[in-house]
CSV table of C-alpha atoms in Angstrom, one decimal:
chain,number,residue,atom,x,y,z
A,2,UNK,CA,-27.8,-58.3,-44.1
A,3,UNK,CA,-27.8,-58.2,-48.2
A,4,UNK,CA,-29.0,-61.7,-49.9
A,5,UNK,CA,-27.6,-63.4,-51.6
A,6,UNK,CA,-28.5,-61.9,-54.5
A,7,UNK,CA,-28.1,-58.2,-53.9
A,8,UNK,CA,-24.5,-59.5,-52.5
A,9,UNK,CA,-23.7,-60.9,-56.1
A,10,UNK,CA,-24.8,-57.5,-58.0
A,11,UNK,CA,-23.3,-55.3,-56.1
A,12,UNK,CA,-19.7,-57.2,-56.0
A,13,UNK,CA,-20.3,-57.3,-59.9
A,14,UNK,CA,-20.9,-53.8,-60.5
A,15,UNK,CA,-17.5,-52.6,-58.9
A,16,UNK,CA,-16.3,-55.6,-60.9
A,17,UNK,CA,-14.8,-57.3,-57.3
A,18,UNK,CA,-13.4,-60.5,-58.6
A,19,UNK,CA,-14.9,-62.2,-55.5
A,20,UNK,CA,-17.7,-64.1,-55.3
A,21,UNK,CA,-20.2,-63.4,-52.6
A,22,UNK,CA,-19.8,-66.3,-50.4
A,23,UNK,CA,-16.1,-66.2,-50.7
A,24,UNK,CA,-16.3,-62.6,-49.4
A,25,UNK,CA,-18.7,-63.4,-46.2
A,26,UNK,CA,-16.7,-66.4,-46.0
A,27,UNK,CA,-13.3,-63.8,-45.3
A,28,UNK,CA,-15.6,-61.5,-43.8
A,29,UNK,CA,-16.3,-63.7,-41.3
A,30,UNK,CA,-12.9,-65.2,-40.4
A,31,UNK,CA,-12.0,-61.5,-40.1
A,32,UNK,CA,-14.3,-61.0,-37.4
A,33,UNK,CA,-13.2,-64.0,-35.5
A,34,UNK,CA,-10.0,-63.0,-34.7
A,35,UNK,CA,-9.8,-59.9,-32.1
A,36,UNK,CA,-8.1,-57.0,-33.2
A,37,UNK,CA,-7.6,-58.2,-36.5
A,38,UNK,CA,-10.9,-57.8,-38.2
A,39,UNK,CA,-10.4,-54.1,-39.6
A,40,UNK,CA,-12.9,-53.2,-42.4
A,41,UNK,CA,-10.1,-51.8,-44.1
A,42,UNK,CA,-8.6,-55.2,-44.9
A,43,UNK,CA,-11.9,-56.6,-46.2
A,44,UNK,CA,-12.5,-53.7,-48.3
A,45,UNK,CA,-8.9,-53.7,-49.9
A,46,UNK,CA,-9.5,-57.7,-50.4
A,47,UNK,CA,-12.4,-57.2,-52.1
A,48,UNK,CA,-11.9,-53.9,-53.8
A,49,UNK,CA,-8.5,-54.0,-54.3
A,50,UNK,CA,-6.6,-50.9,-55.6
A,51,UNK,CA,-10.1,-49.4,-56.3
A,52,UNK,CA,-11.4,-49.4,-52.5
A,53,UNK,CA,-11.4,-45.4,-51.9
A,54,UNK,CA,-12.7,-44.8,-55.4
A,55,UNK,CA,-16.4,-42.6,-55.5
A,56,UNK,CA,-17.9,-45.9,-57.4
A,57,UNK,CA,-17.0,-48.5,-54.7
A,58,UNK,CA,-18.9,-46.3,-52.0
A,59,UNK,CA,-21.9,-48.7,-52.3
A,60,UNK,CA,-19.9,-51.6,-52.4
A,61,UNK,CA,-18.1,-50.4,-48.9
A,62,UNK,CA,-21.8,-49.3,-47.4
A,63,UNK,CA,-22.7,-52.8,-48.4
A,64,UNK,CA,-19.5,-54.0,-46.7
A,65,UNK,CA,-20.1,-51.8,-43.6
A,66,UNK,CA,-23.3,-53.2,-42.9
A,67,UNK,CA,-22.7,-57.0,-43.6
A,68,UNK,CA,-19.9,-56.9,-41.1
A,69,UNK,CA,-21.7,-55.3,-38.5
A,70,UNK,CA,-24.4,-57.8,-39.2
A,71,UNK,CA,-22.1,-60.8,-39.1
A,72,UNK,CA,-20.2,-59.2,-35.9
A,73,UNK,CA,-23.4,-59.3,-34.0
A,74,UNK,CA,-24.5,-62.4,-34.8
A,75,UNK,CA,-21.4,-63.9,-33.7
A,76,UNK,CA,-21.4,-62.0,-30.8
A,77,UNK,CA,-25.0,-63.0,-30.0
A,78,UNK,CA,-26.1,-65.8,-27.2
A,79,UNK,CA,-29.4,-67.1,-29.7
A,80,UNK,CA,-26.6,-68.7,-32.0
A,81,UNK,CA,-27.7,-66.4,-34.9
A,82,UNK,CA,-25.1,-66.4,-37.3
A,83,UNK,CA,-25.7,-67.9,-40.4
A,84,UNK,CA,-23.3,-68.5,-43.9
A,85,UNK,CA,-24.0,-66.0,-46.9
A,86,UNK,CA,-25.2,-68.7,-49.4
A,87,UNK,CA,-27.4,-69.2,-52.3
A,88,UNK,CA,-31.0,-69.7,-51.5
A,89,UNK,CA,-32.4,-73.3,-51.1
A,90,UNK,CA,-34.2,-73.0,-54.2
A,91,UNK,CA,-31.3,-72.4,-56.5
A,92,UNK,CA,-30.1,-75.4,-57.5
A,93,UNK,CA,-27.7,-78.1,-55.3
A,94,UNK,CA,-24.5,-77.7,-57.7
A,95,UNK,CA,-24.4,-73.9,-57.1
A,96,UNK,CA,-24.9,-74.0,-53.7
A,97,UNK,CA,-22.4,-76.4,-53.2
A,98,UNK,CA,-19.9,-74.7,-55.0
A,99,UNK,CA,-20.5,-71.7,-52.9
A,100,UNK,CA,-20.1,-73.6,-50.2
A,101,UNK,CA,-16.8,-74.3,-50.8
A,102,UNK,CA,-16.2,-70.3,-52.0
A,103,UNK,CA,-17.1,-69.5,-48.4
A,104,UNK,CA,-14.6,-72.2,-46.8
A,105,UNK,CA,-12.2,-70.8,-49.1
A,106,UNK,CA,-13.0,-66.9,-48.2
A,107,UNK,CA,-13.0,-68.0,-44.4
A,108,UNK,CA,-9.6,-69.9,-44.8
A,109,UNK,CA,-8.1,-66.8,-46.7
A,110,UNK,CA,-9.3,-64.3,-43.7
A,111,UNK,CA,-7.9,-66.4,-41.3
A,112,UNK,CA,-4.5,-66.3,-43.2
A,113,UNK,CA,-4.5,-62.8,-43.6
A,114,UNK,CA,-5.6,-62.4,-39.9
A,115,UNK,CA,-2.0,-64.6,-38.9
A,116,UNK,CA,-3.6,-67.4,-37.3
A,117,UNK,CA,-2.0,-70.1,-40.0
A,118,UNK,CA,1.0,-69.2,-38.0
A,119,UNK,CA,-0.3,-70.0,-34.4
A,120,UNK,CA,-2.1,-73.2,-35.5
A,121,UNK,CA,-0.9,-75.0,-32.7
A,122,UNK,CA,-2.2,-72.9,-30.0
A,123,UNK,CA,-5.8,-74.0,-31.2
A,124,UNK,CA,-7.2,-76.8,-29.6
A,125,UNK,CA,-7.7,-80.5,-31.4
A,126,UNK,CA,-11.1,-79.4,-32.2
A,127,UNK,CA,-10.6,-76.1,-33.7
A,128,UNK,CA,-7.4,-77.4,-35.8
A,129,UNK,CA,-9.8,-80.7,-36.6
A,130,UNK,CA,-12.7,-77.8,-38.0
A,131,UNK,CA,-9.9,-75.7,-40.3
A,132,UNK,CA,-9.0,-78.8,-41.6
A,133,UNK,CA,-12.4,-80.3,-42.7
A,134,UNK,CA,-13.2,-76.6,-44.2
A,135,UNK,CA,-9.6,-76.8,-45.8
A,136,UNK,CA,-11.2,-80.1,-47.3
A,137,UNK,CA,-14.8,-78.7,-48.1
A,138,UNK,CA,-12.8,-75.8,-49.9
A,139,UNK,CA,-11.8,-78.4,-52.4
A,140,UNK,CA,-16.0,-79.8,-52.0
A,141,UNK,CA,-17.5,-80.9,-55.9
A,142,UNK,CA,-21.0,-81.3,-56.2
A,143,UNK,CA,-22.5,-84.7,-58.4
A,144,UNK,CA,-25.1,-83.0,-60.5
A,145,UNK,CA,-27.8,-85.7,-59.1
A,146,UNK,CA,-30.4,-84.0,-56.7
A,147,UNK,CA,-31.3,-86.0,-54.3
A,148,UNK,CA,-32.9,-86.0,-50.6
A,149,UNK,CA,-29.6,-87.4,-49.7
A,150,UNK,CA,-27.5,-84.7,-51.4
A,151,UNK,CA,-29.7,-81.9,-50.1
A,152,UNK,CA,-29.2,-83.5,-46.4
A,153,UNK,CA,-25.9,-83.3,-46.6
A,154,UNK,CA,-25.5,-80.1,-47.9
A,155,UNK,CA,-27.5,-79.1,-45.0
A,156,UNK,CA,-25.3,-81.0,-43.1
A,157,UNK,CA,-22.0,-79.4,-44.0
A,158,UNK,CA,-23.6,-75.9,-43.4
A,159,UNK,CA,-24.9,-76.4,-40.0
A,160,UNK,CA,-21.3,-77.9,-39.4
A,161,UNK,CA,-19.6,-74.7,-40.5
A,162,UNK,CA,-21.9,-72.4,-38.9
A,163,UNK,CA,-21.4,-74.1,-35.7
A,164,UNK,CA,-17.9,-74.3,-36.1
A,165,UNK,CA,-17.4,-70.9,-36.9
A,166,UNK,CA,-19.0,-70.1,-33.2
A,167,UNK,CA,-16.8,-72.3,-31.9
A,168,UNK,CA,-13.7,-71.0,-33.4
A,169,UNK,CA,-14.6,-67.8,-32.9
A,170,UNK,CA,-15.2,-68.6,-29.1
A,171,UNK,CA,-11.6,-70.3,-29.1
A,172,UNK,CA,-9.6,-67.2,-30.5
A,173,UNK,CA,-11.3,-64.7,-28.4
A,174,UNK,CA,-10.6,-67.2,-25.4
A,175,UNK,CA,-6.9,-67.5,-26.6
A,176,UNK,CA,-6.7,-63.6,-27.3
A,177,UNK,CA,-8.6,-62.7,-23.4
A,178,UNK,CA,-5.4,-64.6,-22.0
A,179,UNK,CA,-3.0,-62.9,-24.4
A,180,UNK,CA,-1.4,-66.0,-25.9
A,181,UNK,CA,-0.1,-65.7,-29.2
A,182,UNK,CA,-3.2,-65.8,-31.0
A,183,UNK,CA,-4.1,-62.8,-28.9
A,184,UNK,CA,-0.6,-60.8,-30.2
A,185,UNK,CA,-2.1,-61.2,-33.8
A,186,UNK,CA,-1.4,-57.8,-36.2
């Protein structure tokens, strides 16, 4: 998949409003929920009116192969799906606030993938995860750097990505016994 970086520049240059994380952050929900996750959503969210445009077509090849990216490493057993977040070496207040771009992104694809309105099919746990990433959404960093900051940073990522499995694992669960999250549009 992009970095981070290349992420950033090529949302900028087909002036997306989006910030990277938030976008991997929708991306991502999208492709949790079975039958929902249709690249044609994400590209409209992210593109908006100008998604078929000739100048986008980078932006959507970009698109194209960060879902399929994401899509198999949610799908894969070696647990390797990871968030689309500044590098460690940028500094803590940026990450964090991309960090909470990405819980916003994720919450957002969720929404648009109609599981707000089958929340209570979810289990404790998965409605116990949406709300602490409805809560890290809102996350502020302190500009101090410190060990302790960096390891909970860390923290909070490993807890999303995890979660994100999880979740993930949940819906397409739900969806296999064709429950209500499973008769999503």
């Amino acid at each position: 998949m992009a970095s981070f970086e290349h992420f950033s520049e090529a949302l900028a240059q087909s002036e997306s409003p989006l910030p990277p994380a938030e976008v991997h952050g929708l991306m991502s929900a999208l492709v949790c929920v079975p039958g929902v996750g249709r690249m044609s959503v994400l590209q409209g969210e992210v593109l908006g009116p100008d998604v078929d445009a000739p100048a986008a077509a980078p932006v959507r090849a970009m698109l194209q192969k960060a879902w399929e990216h994401t899509t198999e490493a949610l799908d894969a057993t070696d647990f390797t799906f990871d968030l689309l977040l500044p590098d460690d070496e940028e500094p803590l207040e940026q990450r964090t606030a991309a960090l909470g771009s990405w819980c916003h992104g994720f919450l957002a694809g969720l929404g648009l993938a109609g599981v707000g309105e089958h929340h209570k099919a979810l289990s404790g746990d998965a409605r116990e995860f949406l709300d602490d990433v409805q809560e890290m959404s809102r996350i502020e960093s302190d500009p101090e750097e410190d060990d302790e900051a960096e390891a909970a940073y860390a923290e909070l990522v490993e807890y999303l990505r995890v979660g994100v499995l999880l979740l993930r694992e949940e819906i397409g669960s739900l969806a296999a016994r064709n429950t209500a999250i499973g008769r999503l549009h």
